[in-house]
Amino acid sequence: ETMYLALRTSDGVDRQGFRQRFGCPVEEVFADALNALTDALVVTPRHIAVKPEKWLIHDHLVSHFL
C-alpha cells in the first residue's frame, strides 16, 4: 500500500523514509519490480517515482509491487 500510494504522487517513494519505516531498503523488498520497471521509473538517491509519461498506465505499473 505504501508503494502504491507513494507512486501516485510526483514525488514518489522517499527511499530514506521507506527504510526508516520498514527497516530495510525499498530495493531489497521490491528488487524484481524495480528491475522490471526500469524504463518507467525515475530513480534518484532520494526518491523513486513513475515517469510523467507513464502516469496513465500507473495501475498496470504498480501491479508489479503486489
Coordinates of N, CA and C in Angstrom, one line a residue:
E1 N 0.8 -1.2 0.0 CA 0.0 0.0 0.0 C 0.9 1.3 0.0
T2 N 1.9 1.2 0.7 CA 2.9 2.4 0.8 C 3.4 2.7 -0.6
M3 N 3.8 1.7 -1.3 CA 4.4 1.9 -2.7 C 3.3 2.4 -3.6
Y4 N 2.1 1.7 -3.6 CA 1.0 2.1 -4.5 C 0.7 3.6 -4.3
L5 N 0.5 4.0 -3.1 CA 0.1 5.4 -2.8 C 1.2 6.4 -3.1
A6 N 2.4 6.1 -2.8 CA 3.5 7.0 -3.0 C 3.8 7.2 -4.5
L7 N 3.7 6.1 -5.2 CA 3.9 6.2 -6.7 C 2.8 6.9 -7.4
R8 N 1.7 7.2 -6.8 CA 0.7 8.0 -7.4 C 1.0 9.5 -7.3
T9 N 2.1 9.9 -6.6 CA 2.4 11.3 -6.5 C 3.7 11.6 -7.3
S10 N 3.9 12.8 -7.6 CA 5.0 13.2 -8.5 C 6.3 13.0 -7.7
D11 N 6.3 13.1 -6.4 CA 7.5 12.9 -5.6 C 7.9 11.4 -5.5
G12 N 6.9 10.6 -5.5 CA 7.2 9.1 -5.5 C 7.5 8.7 -4.1
V13 N 8.3 7.6 -4.0 CA 8.6 7.0 -2.7 C 9.9 7.6 -2.2
D14 N 9.9 8.0 -1.0 CA 11.0 8.6 -0.3 C 11.9 7.4 0.2
R15 N 13.0 7.2 -0.4 CA 13.8 6.0 -0.1 C 14.2 5.9 1.4
Q16 N 14.6 7.0 2.0 CA 15.1 7.1 3.4 C 13.9 6.8 4.3
G17 N 12.7 7.5 4.0 CA 11.5 7.3 4.7 C 11.1 5.8 4.7
F18 N 11.2 5.2 3.6 CA 10.8 3.7 3.5 C 11.7 2.9 4.4
R19 N 13.0 3.2 4.3 CA 13.9 2.4 5.2 C 13.7 2.6 6.7
Q20 N 13.4 3.9 7.0 CA 13.1 4.1 8.5 C 11.8 3.5 8.9
R21 N 10.8 3.5 8.0 CA 9.5 2.9 8.4 C 9.5 1.3 8.5
F22 N 10.2 0.7 7.5 CA 10.2 -0.7 7.4 C 11.5 -1.4 7.7
G23 N 12.5 -0.7 8.0 CA 13.8 -1.3 8.5 C 14.7 -1.9 7.4
C24 N 14.3 -1.7 6.1 CA 15.2 -2.2 5.0 C 14.9 -1.3 3.8
P25 N 15.9 -1.4 2.9 CA 15.7 -0.5 1.7 C 14.7 -1.0 0.7
V26 N 14.0 -0.1 0.1 CA 13.0 -0.5 -0.9 C 13.5 -1.4 -2.0
E27 N 14.8 -1.2 -2.3 CA 15.4 -2.1 -3.4 C 15.5 -3.5 -2.9
E28 N 15.6 -3.8 -1.6 CA 15.7 -5.1 -1.1 C 14.4 -5.8 -1.2
V29 N 13.3 -5.1 -0.8 CA 12.0 -5.6 -0.8 C 11.4 -5.8 -2.2
F30 N 11.6 -4.8 -3.1 CA 11.0 -4.8 -4.4 C 12.0 -4.9 -5.5
A31 N 13.0 -5.7 -5.4 CA 14.1 -5.8 -6.4 C 13.5 -6.2 -7.8
D32 N 12.7 -7.2 -7.8 CA 12.1 -7.7 -9.0 C 11.2 -6.7 -9.7
A33 N 10.4 -6.0 -9.0 CA 9.5 -5.0 -9.6 C 10.3 -3.8 -10.1
L34 N 11.3 -3.4 -9.3 CA 12.2 -2.3 -9.8 C 12.9 -2.6 -11.0
N35 N 13.4 -3.8 -11.1 CA 14.2 -4.3 -12.3 C 13.2 -4.4 -13.5
A36 N 12.0 -4.8 -13.3 CA 11.1 -4.9 -14.4 C 10.6 -3.6 -14.9
L37 N 10.7 -2.6 -14.1 CA 10.1 -1.3 -14.5 C 11.2 -0.2 -14.7
T38 N 12.4 -0.6 -15.0 CA 13.5 0.4 -15.1 C 13.1 1.5 -16.2
D39 N 12.4 1.2 -17.2 CA 12.1 2.2 -18.2 C 10.9 3.1 -17.8
A40 N 10.2 2.7 -16.8 CA 9.0 3.5 -16.4 C 9.3 4.3 -15.1
L41 N 10.4 4.1 -14.5 CA 10.6 4.8 -13.2 C 11.8 5.8 -13.3
V42 N 11.7 6.8 -12.5 CA 12.8 7.7 -12.3 C 13.4 7.3 -10.9
V43 N 14.7 6.9 -10.8 CA 15.3 6.5 -9.6 C 16.4 7.5 -9.3
T44 N 16.3 8.2 -8.2 CA 17.3 9.1 -7.7 C 17.8 8.6 -6.4
P45 N 18.9 9.2 -5.8 CA 19.3 8.8 -4.5 C 18.3 9.0 -3.4
R46 N 17.3 9.9 -3.6 CA 16.3 10.2 -2.6 C 15.0 9.6 -2.9
H47 N 14.6 9.5 -4.1 CA 13.2 9.0 -4.5 C 13.2 8.0 -5.6
I48 N 12.0 7.3 -5.7 CA 11.7 6.5 -6.8 C 10.3 6.9 -7.2
A49 N 10.1 7.3 -8.5 CA 8.9 7.8 -9.0 C 8.6 7.3 -10.4
V50 N 7.3 7.4 -10.7 CA 6.9 7.0 -12.1 C 7.2 8.2 -13.0
K51 N 7.7 7.9 -14.1 CA 8.0 8.9 -15.1 C 6.6 9.6 -15.5
P52 N 6.6 10.9 -15.7 CA 5.3 11.5 -16.1 C 4.6 11.0 -17.3
E53 N 5.4 10.6 -18.3 CA 4.8 10.0 -19.5 C 4.2 8.6 -19.3
K54 N 4.4 8.0 -18.1 CA 3.9 6.7 -17.8 C 2.7 6.8 -16.8
W55 N 2.3 8.0 -16.4 CA 1.3 8.1 -15.4 C 0.0 7.5 -15.8
L56 N -0.4 7.5 -17.0 CA -1.6 6.9 -17.5 C -1.7 5.4 -17.3
I57 N -0.6 4.8 -17.2 CA -0.6 3.3 -17.0 C -0.1 3.0 -15.6
H58 N -0.3 3.9 -14.7 CA 0.1 3.7 -13.3 C -0.4 2.4 -12.7
D59 N -1.7 2.1 -12.8 CA -2.2 0.9 -12.2 C -1.6 -0.3 -12.7
H60 N -1.2 -0.4 -14.0 CA -0.5 -1.5 -14.6 C 0.9 -1.6 -13.9
L61 N 1.6 -0.5 -13.8 CA 2.9 -0.5 -13.3 C 3.0 -0.9 -11.8
V62 N 2.1 -0.4 -11.0 CA 2.1 -0.8 -9.6 C 1.7 -2.2 -9.3
S63 N 1.1 -2.9 -10.3 CA 0.7 -4.3 -10.1 C 2.0 -5.1 -9.9
H64 N 3.1 -4.7 -10.3 CA 4.4 -5.4 -10.1 C 4.8 -5.4 -8.7
F65 N 4.2 -4.5 -7.9 CA 4.6 -4.4 -6.5 C 3.6 -5.2 -5.6
L66 N 2.6 -5.8 -6.1 CA 1.6 -6.5 -5.3 C 2.0 -8.0 -5.2

